[in-house]
Amino acid sequence: DAGVIQSPRHEVTEMGQEVTLRCKLISGHNSLFWYRQTMMRGLELLIYFNNNVPIDDSGMPEDRFSAKMPNASFSTLKIQPSEPRDSAVYFCASSRTSGGIMGEQFFGPGTRLTVL
Amino acid sequence: TQLLEQSPQFLSIQEGENLTVYCNSSSVFSSLQWYRQEPGEGPVLLVTVVTGGEVKKLKRLTFQFGDARKDSSLHITAAQPGDTGLYLCAGDRSGGGADGLTFGKGTHLIIQP
């Protein structure tokens, strides 16, 4: 298994541009998490899907951020318009959650976003 | 306010020394996980603790969950340069992941040869 796949690995864009980050889950996993990591704030949960349904999006900073899961194996995180304060490493993680104890989350390699 | 406070934030020690890092909260967690993250990569799970007072060992790493399930510690014996990395604790408050995981900011650990 290739693990969680994220693309692009690096993205440099100008303020005001639309940015789309992509994530492919591990086959058989049913939960998908988007995180943002900065030195100041650490690793923050942005949104969490279970069986393609958004469960908790309270971490999404504002309306400029949106996430979709069009099928069971793929998700996108879109920022429109992007701002310099959005610069961070964005991680996608997947797990097999079936009630009871939280399963292991498998993280992708991250997308390093720089907004100029 | 950070739900999970990790300390110390940074730690640099010599190879062969022992160390303990801490993860504290005022909230109760149904389970708590420790991850290690290396530069340029995503975090990787080391252990999950579930029962209050539980102790788990992974080679030279010893993890303990507090009796009240509000805190945890990670002890490394005879640290080696390969232990260098960012150690993150993450708590599940709801059980089964209904609220997702809450991560601490982590302890940046450097083991000098």
PDB file of C-alpha atoms in Angstrom:
ATOM      1  CA  ASP A   1       0.000   0.000   0.000  1.00  0.00           C
ATOM      2  CA  ALA A   2       1.348   3.427  -0.958  1.00  0.00           C
ATOM      3  CA  GLY A   3       0.055   5.115   2.164  1.00  0.00           C
ATOM      4  CA  VAL A   4      -1.734   8.461   2.190  1.00  0.00           C
ATOM      5  CA  ILE A   5      -0.863  10.452  -0.913  1.00  0.00           C
ATOM      6  CA  GLN A   6      -0.908  14.238  -0.956  1.00  0.00           C
ATOM      7  CA  SER A   7      -0.350  16.627  -3.819  1.00  0.00           C
ATOM      8  CA  PRO A   8       1.259  18.936  -4.485  1.00  0.00           C
ATOM      9  CA  ARG A   9       4.153  18.572  -2.009  1.00  0.00           C
ATOM     10  CA  HIS A  10       4.985  22.252  -2.332  1.00  0.00           C
ATOM     11  CA  GLU A  11       2.852  25.166  -3.476  1.00  0.00           C
ATOM     12  CA  VAL A  12       3.885  28.793  -3.796  1.00  0.00           C
ATOM     13  CA  THR A  13       1.166  31.219  -4.790  1.00  0.00           C
ATOM     14  CA  GLU A  14       0.284  34.866  -4.596  1.00  0.00           C
ATOM     15  CA  MET A  15      -2.243  36.382  -2.255  1.00  0.00           C
ATOM     16  CA  GLY A  16      -5.747  36.221  -3.682  1.00  0.00           C
ATOM     17  CA  GLN A  17      -5.181  33.095  -5.756  1.00  0.00           C
ATOM     18  CA  GLU A  18      -7.169  29.899  -5.323  1.00  0.00           C
ATOM     19  CA  VAL A  19      -5.287  26.922  -3.895  1.00  0.00           C
ATOM     20  CA  THR A  20      -6.449  23.300  -4.053  1.00  0.00           C
ATOM     21  CA  LEU A  21      -4.776  20.591  -2.006  1.00  0.00           C
ATOM     22  CA  ARG A  22      -5.473  16.937  -2.735  1.00  0.00           C
ATOM     23  CA  CYS A  23      -5.427  13.765  -0.680  1.00  0.00           C
ATOM     24  CA  LYS A  24      -5.885  10.078  -1.460  1.00  0.00           C
ATOM     25  CA  LEU A  25      -6.766   7.861   1.490  1.00  0.00           C
ATOM     26  CA  ILE A  26      -5.407   4.427   2.259  1.00  0.00           C
ATOM     27  CA  SER A  27      -7.665   1.765   0.762  1.00  0.00           C
ATOM     28  CA  GLY A  28     -10.191   0.497   3.324  1.00  0.00           C
ATOM     29  CA  HIS A  29      -9.973   3.514   5.598  1.00  0.00           C
ATOM     30  CA  ASN A  30     -13.204   5.378   6.310  1.00  0.00           C
ATOM     31  CA  SER A  31     -12.087   8.496   8.166  1.00  0.00           C
ATOM     32  CA  LEU A  32     -10.259  11.464   6.705  1.00  0.00           C
ATOM     33  CA  PHE A  33      -8.690  14.360   8.600  1.00  0.00           C
ATOM     34  CA  TRP A  34      -7.234  17.647   7.363  1.00  0.00           C
ATOM     35  CA  TYR A  35      -4.689  19.348   9.645  1.00  0.00           C
ATOM     36  CA  ARG A  36      -2.634  22.526   9.431  1.00  0.00           C
ATOM     37  CA  GLN A  37       0.767  22.776  11.164  1.00  0.00           C
ATOM     38  CA  THR A  38       2.676  25.948  12.043  1.00  0.00           C
ATOM     39  CA  MET A  39       5.370  26.624  14.594  1.00  0.00           C
ATOM     40  CA  MET A  40       3.131  29.051  16.445  1.00  0.00           C
ATOM     41  CA  ARG A  41      -0.031  26.971  16.670  1.00  0.00           C
ATOM     42  CA  GLY A  42       1.216  23.404  16.256  1.00  0.00           C
ATOM     43  CA  LEU A  43      -0.957  20.793  14.540  1.00  0.00           C
ATOM     44  CA  GLU A  44      -4.568  21.962  14.260  1.00  0.00           C
ATOM     45  CA  LEU A  45      -7.496  19.834  13.112  1.00  0.00           C
ATOM     46  CA  LEU A  46      -9.363  21.672  10.359  1.00  0.00           C
ATOM     47  CA  ILE A  47     -12.081  19.191   9.373  1.00  0.00           C
ATOM     48  CA  TYR A  48     -12.884  15.526   9.817  1.00  0.00           C
ATOM     49  CA  PHE A  49     -14.938  13.198   7.583  1.00  0.00           C
ATOM     50  CA  ASN A  50     -16.318   9.786   8.484  1.00  0.00           C
ATOM     51  CA  ASN A  51     -17.742   7.647   5.678  1.00  0.00           C
ATOM     52  CA  ASN A  52     -17.589  10.670   3.342  1.00  0.00           C
ATOM     53  CA  VAL A  53     -19.692  12.812   5.681  1.00  0.00           C
ATOM     54  CA  PRO A  54     -18.187  15.922   7.326  1.00  0.00           C
ATOM     55  CA  ILE A  55     -18.422  15.333  11.093  1.00  0.00           C
ATOM     56  CA  ASP A  56     -16.626  18.342  12.546  1.00  0.00           C
ATOM     57  CA  ASP A  57     -15.552  21.425  10.610  1.00  0.00           C
ATOM     58  CA  SER A  58     -15.233  23.710  13.621  1.00  0.00           C
ATOM     59  CA  GLY A  59     -11.511  24.018  12.980  1.00  0.00           C
ATOM     60  CA  MET A  60     -11.934  25.519   9.519  1.00  0.00           C
ATOM     61  CA  PRO A  61     -10.607  29.053   9.948  1.00  0.00           C
ATOM     62  CA  GLU A  62     -13.186  30.900   7.873  1.00  0.00           C
ATOM     63  CA  ASP A  63     -15.359  30.751   4.810  1.00  0.00           C
ATOM     64  CA  ARG A  64     -12.338  30.971   2.554  1.00  0.00           C
ATOM     65  CA  PHE A  65     -11.625  27.332   3.415  1.00  0.00           C
ATOM     66  CA  SER A  66     -13.728  24.465   2.075  1.00  0.00           C
ATOM     67  CA  ALA A  67     -13.224  20.698   1.957  1.00  0.00           C
ATOM     68  CA  LYS A  68     -14.948  18.014  -0.029  1.00  0.00           C
ATOM     69  CA  MET A  69     -14.895  14.270  -0.216  1.00  0.00           C
ATOM     70  CA  PRO A  70     -16.409  13.374  -3.586  1.00  0.00           C
ATOM     71  CA  ASN A  71     -15.788   9.664  -3.056  1.00  0.00           C
ATOM     72  CA  ALA A  72     -14.543   7.266  -0.411  1.00  0.00           C
ATOM     73  CA  SER A  73     -10.889   7.545  -1.367  1.00  0.00           C
ATOM     74  CA  PHE A  74     -10.276  11.174  -2.304  1.00  0.00           C
ATOM     75  CA  SER A  75     -10.557  14.613  -0.715  1.00  0.00           C
ATOM     76  CA  THR A  76      -9.738  18.208  -1.581  1.00  0.00           C
ATOM     77  CA  LEU A  77      -9.084  21.244   0.603  1.00  0.00           C
ATOM     78  CA  LYS A  78      -9.612  24.547  -1.169  1.00  0.00           C
ATOM     79  CA  ILE A  79      -8.586  28.019  -0.066  1.00  0.00           C
ATOM     80  CA  GLN A  80     -10.138  30.883  -2.009  1.00  0.00           C
ATOM     81  CA  PRO A  81      -8.859  33.561  -1.857  1.00  0.00           C
ATOM     82  CA  SER A  82      -5.556  32.664  -0.222  1.00  0.00           C
ATOM     83  CA  GLU A  83      -3.806  35.012   2.214  1.00  0.00           C
ATOM     84  CA  PRO A  84      -0.199  35.104   3.541  1.00  0.00           C
ATOM     85  CA  ARG A  85      -1.403  33.930   6.992  1.00  0.00           C
ATOM     86  CA  ASP A  86      -2.542  30.676   5.355  1.00  0.00           C
ATOM     87  CA  SER A  87       1.111  29.709   4.842  1.00  0.00           C
ATOM     88  CA  ALA A  88       1.662  26.416   6.675  1.00  0.00           C
ATOM     89  CA  VAL A  89       2.135  22.702   6.130  1.00  0.00           C
ATOM     90  CA  TYR A  90      -1.192  21.006   5.463  1.00  0.00           C
ATOM     91  CA  PHE A  91      -1.500  17.336   6.364  1.00  0.00           C
ATOM     92  CA  CYS A  92      -4.105  14.815   5.419  1.00  0.00           C
ATOM     93  CA  ALA A  93      -4.532  11.689   7.562  1.00  0.00           C
ATOM     94  CA  SER A  94      -6.745   8.645   7.260  1.00  0.00           C
ATOM     95  CA  SER A  95      -7.828   5.955   9.678  1.00  0.00           C
ATOM     96  CA  ARG A  96     -10.229   3.065  10.067  1.00  0.00           C
ATOM     97  CA  THR A  97     -12.769   4.192  12.671  1.00  0.00           C
ATOM     98  CA  SER A  98     -15.472   1.792  13.786  1.00  0.00           C
ATOM     99  CA  GLY A  99     -16.517   3.111  17.153  1.00  0.00           C
ATOM    100  CA  GLY A 100     -14.739   2.537  20.463  1.00  0.00           C
ATOM    101  CA  ILE A 101     -11.102   3.575  20.519  1.00  0.00           C
ATOM    102  CA  MET A 102      -9.742   6.016  17.938  1.00  0.00           C
ATOM    103  CA  GLY A 103      -7.723   4.068  15.412  1.00  0.00           C
ATOM    104  CA  GLU A 104      -4.211   4.939  14.303  1.00  0.00           C
ATOM    105  CA  GLN A 105      -4.113   7.937  12.017  1.00  0.00           C
ATOM    106  CA  PHE A 106      -1.813   7.543   9.031  1.00  0.00           C
ATOM    107  CA  PHE A 107      -0.478  10.874   7.859  1.00  0.00           C
ATOM    108  CA  GLY A 108       0.523  11.890   4.382  1.00  0.00           C
ATOM    109  CA  PRO A 109       3.805  13.715   3.726  1.00  0.00           C
ATOM    110  CA  GLY A 110       2.093  17.104   3.784  1.00  0.00           C
ATOM    111  CA  THR A 111       1.796  20.049   1.412  1.00  0.00           C
ATOM    112  CA  ARG A 112       3.970  23.041   2.247  1.00  0.00           C
ATOM    113  CA  LEU A 113       1.959  26.113   1.221  1.00  0.00           C
ATOM    114  CA  THR A 114       3.544  29.535   0.880  1.00  0.00           C
ATOM    115  CA  VAL A 115       1.306  32.486   0.078  1.00  0.00           C
ATOM    116  CA  LEU A 116       3.252  35.580  -0.950  1.00  0.00           C
TER     117      LEU A 116
ATOM    118  CA  THR B   1      -5.806  28.041  25.438  1.00  0.00           C
ATOM    119  CA  GLN B   2      -4.096  24.812  24.440  1.00  0.00           C
ATOM    120  CA  LEU B   3      -6.112  21.776  25.510  1.00  0.00           C
ATOM    121  CA  LEU B   4      -2.988  19.610  25.711  1.00  0.00           C
ATOM    122  CA  GLU B   5       0.145  21.223  27.125  1.00  0.00           C
ATOM    123  CA  GLN B   6       3.434  19.540  26.324  1.00  0.00           C
ATOM    124  CA  SER B   7       6.671  20.196  28.157  1.00  0.00           C
ATOM    125  CA  PRO B   8       9.405  20.920  27.662  1.00  0.00           C
ATOM    126  CA  GLN B   9       8.894  22.600  24.319  1.00  0.00           C
ATOM    127  CA  PHE B  10      12.539  22.046  23.334  1.00  0.00           C
ATOM    128  CA  LEU B  11      15.083  19.588  24.725  1.00  0.00           C
ATOM    129  CA  SER B  12      18.654  18.966  23.614  1.00  0.00           C
ATOM    130  CA  ILE B  13      20.691  16.287  25.404  1.00  0.00           C
ATOM    131  CA  GLN B  14      23.704  14.061  24.855  1.00  0.00           C
ATOM    132  CA  GLU B  15      23.517  10.527  23.550  1.00  0.00           C
ATOM    133  CA  GLY B  16      23.125   8.026  26.363  1.00  0.00           C
ATOM    134  CA  GLU B  17      21.187  10.284  28.726  1.00  0.00           C
ATOM    135  CA  ASN B  18      17.659   9.607  29.949  1.00  0.00           C
ATOM    136  CA  LEU B  19      14.765  12.027  29.510  1.00  0.00           C
ATOM    137  CA  THR B  20      11.065  12.453  30.225  1.00  0.00           C
ATOM    138  CA  VAL B  21       8.572  14.609  28.359  1.00  0.00           C
ATOM    139  CA  TYR B  22       5.097  15.417  29.571  1.00  0.00           C
ATOM    140  CA  CYS B  23       1.612  15.902  28.191  1.00  0.00           C
ATOM    141  CA  ASN B  24      -0.897  17.540  30.540  1.00  0.00           C
ATOM    142  CA  SER B  25      -4.527  18.586  30.378  1.00  0.00           C
ATOM    143  CA  SER B  26      -7.436  19.521  32.590  1.00  0.00           C
ATOM    144  CA  SER B  27      -9.702  17.369  30.419  1.00  0.00           C
ATOM    145  CA  VAL B  28     -10.267  13.629  30.598  1.00  0.00           C
ATOM    146  CA  PHE B  29      -9.450  11.585  27.507  1.00  0.00           C
ATOM    147  CA  SER B  30     -10.856   8.209  26.529  1.00  0.00           C
ATOM    148  CA  SER B  31      -7.508   7.446  24.944  1.00  0.00           C
ATOM    149  CA  LEU B  32      -4.250   9.208  24.246  1.00  0.00           C
ATOM    150  CA  GLN B  33      -1.745   8.661  21.468  1.00  0.00           C
ATOM    151  CA  TRP B  34       1.926   9.578  21.072  1.00  0.00           C
ATOM    152  CA  TYR B  35       3.339  10.342  17.627  1.00  0.00           C
ATOM    153  CA  ARG B  36       6.864  11.126  16.404  1.00  0.00           C
ATOM    154  CA  GLN B  37       7.405  13.456  13.478  1.00  0.00           C
ATOM    155  CA  GLU B  38      10.642  13.855  11.541  1.00  0.00           C
ATOM    156  CA  PRO B  39      11.446  16.893   9.378  1.00  0.00           C
ATOM    157  CA  GLY B  40       9.577  16.924   6.087  1.00  0.00           C
ATOM    158  CA  GLU B  41       7.306  14.048   7.045  1.00  0.00           C
ATOM    159  CA  GLY B  42       3.959  13.476   8.696  1.00  0.00           C
ATOM    160  CA  PRO B  43       3.621  12.219  12.277  1.00  0.00           C
ATOM    161  CA  VAL B  44       3.866   8.458  12.845  1.00  0.00           C
ATOM    162  CA  LEU B  45       2.024   6.700  15.669  1.00  0.00           C
ATOM    163  CA  LEU B  46       4.180   5.258  18.467  1.00  0.00           C
ATOM    164  CA  VAL B  47       1.564   4.076  20.965  1.00  0.00           C
ATOM    165  CA  THR B  48      -2.037   4.361  22.149  1.00  0.00           C
ATOM    166  CA  VAL B  49      -2.869   4.268  25.865  1.00  0.00           C
ATOM    167  CA  VAL B  50      -6.414   3.681  27.016  1.00  0.00           C
ATOM    168  CA  THR B  51      -6.611   2.684  30.672  1.00  0.00           C
ATOM    169  CA  GLY B  52      -5.804   5.035  33.549  1.00  0.00           C
ATOM    170  CA  GLY B  53      -2.423   4.118  35.010  1.00  0.00           C
ATOM    171  CA  GLU B  54      -1.485   2.074  31.944  1.00  0.00           C
ATOM    172  CA  VAL B  55       2.211   1.688  31.141  1.00  0.00           C
ATOM    173  CA  LYS B  56       3.421   0.612  27.705  1.00  0.00           C
ATOM    174  CA  LYS B  57       6.974  -0.039  26.621  1.00  0.00           C
ATOM    175  CA  LEU B  58       8.405   0.226  23.119  1.00  0.00           C
ATOM    176  CA  LYS B  59      12.085  -0.779  23.329  1.00  0.00           C
ATOM    177  CA  ARG B  60      13.753   2.137  25.167  1.00  0.00           C
ATOM    178  CA  LEU B  61      10.547   4.212  25.262  1.00  0.00           C
ATOM    179  CA  THR B  62       8.130   3.954  28.209  1.00  0.00           C
ATOM    180  CA  PHE B  63       4.701   5.576  28.001  1.00  0.00           C
ATOM    181  CA  GLN B  64       2.421   6.128  30.987  1.00  0.00           C
ATOM    182  CA  PHE B  65      -1.192   7.288  31.101  1.00  0.00           C
ATOM    183  CA  GLY B  66      -2.200   9.125  34.265  1.00  0.00           C
ATOM    184  CA  ASP B  67      -4.622   7.472  36.674  1.00  0.00           C
ATOM    185  CA  ALA B  68      -7.248  10.143  35.947  1.00  0.00           C
ATOM    186  CA  ARG B  69      -6.632   9.910  32.173  1.00  0.00           C
ATOM    187  CA  LYS B  70      -5.739  13.616  32.009  1.00  0.00           C
ATOM    188  CA  ASP B  71      -2.001  13.380  31.483  1.00  0.00           C
ATOM    189  CA  SER B  72       0.742  11.209  30.074  1.00  0.00           C
ATOM    190  CA  SER B  73       4.504  10.943  30.034  1.00  0.00           C
ATOM    191  CA  LEU B  74       7.101   9.537  27.696  1.00  0.00           C
ATOM    192  CA  HIS B  75      10.415   8.370  29.144  1.00  0.00           C
ATOM    193  CA  ILE B  76      13.374   7.523  26.915  1.00  0.00           C
ATOM    194  CA  THR B  77      16.264   5.534  28.340  1.00  0.00           C
ATOM    195  CA  ALA B  78      19.769   5.871  26.894  1.00  0.00           C
ATOM    196  CA  ALA B  79      18.696   8.280  24.162  1.00  0.00           C
ATOM    197  CA  GLN B  80      20.214   7.839  20.719  1.00  0.00           C
ATOM    198  CA  PRO B  81      20.561  10.288  17.797  1.00  0.00           C
ATOM    199  CA  GLY B  82      17.847   8.332  15.981  1.00  0.00           C
ATOM    200  CA  ASP B  83      15.382   9.439  18.666  1.00  0.00           C
ATOM    201  CA  THR B  84      15.650  13.024  17.428  1.00  0.00           C
ATOM    202  CA  GLY B  85      12.307  14.414  16.310  1.00  0.00           C
ATOM    203  CA  LEU B  86       9.099  16.170  17.307  1.00  0.00           C
ATOM    204  CA  TYR B  87       7.079  14.156  19.836  1.00  0.00           C
ATOM    205  CA  LEU B  88       3.358  14.896  19.787  1.00  0.00           C
ATOM    206  CA  CYS B  89       0.661  13.719  22.134  1.00  0.00           C
ATOM    207  CA  ALA B  90      -2.936  13.566  20.910  1.00  0.00           C
ATOM    208  CA  GLY B  91      -6.091  12.970  22.911  1.00  0.00           C
ATOM    209  CA  ASP B  92      -9.480  11.561  21.976  1.00  0.00           C
ATOM    210  CA  ARG B  93     -12.133  13.025  24.274  1.00  0.00           C
ATOM    211  CA  SER B  94     -15.218  11.400  22.886  1.00  0.00           C
ATOM    212  CA  GLY B  95     -14.169   7.816  22.282  1.00  0.00           C
ATOM    213  CA  GLY B  96     -14.250   6.348  18.787  1.00  0.00           C
ATOM    214  CA  GLY B  97     -12.993   9.572  17.289  1.00  0.00           C
ATOM    215  CA  ALA B  98     -16.322  11.391  17.113  1.00  0.00           C
ATOM    216  CA  ASP B  99     -14.534  14.661  17.898  1.00  0.00           C
ATOM    217  CA  GLY B 100     -11.318  13.842  16.122  1.00  0.00           C
ATOM    218  CA  LEU B 101      -7.982  14.095  17.894  1.00  0.00           C
ATOM    219  CA  THR B 102      -6.600  17.127  19.731  1.00  0.00           C
ATOM    220  CA  PHE B 103      -2.842  17.499  19.410  1.00  0.00           C
ATOM    221  CA  GLY B 104      -0.389  19.217  21.721  1.00  0.00           C
ATOM    222  CA  LYS B 105       2.254  21.508  20.206  1.00  0.00           C
ATOM    223  CA  GLY B 106       4.905  18.894  20.759  1.00  0.00           C
ATOM    224  CA  THR B 107       8.376  18.549  22.262  1.00  0.00           C
ATOM    225  CA  HIS B 108      11.273  19.141  19.879  1.00  0.00           C
ATOM    226  CA  LEU B 109      13.929  16.632  20.937  1.00  0.00           C
ATOM    227  CA  ILE B 110      17.543  16.694  19.751  1.00  0.00           C
ATOM    228  CA  ILE B 111      19.960  13.955  20.753  1.00  0.00           C
ATOM    229  CA  GLN B 112      23.548  14.987  20.149  1.00  0.00           C
ATOM    230  CA  PRO B 113      26.130  12.299  19.372  1.00  0.00           C
TER     231      PRO B 113
END
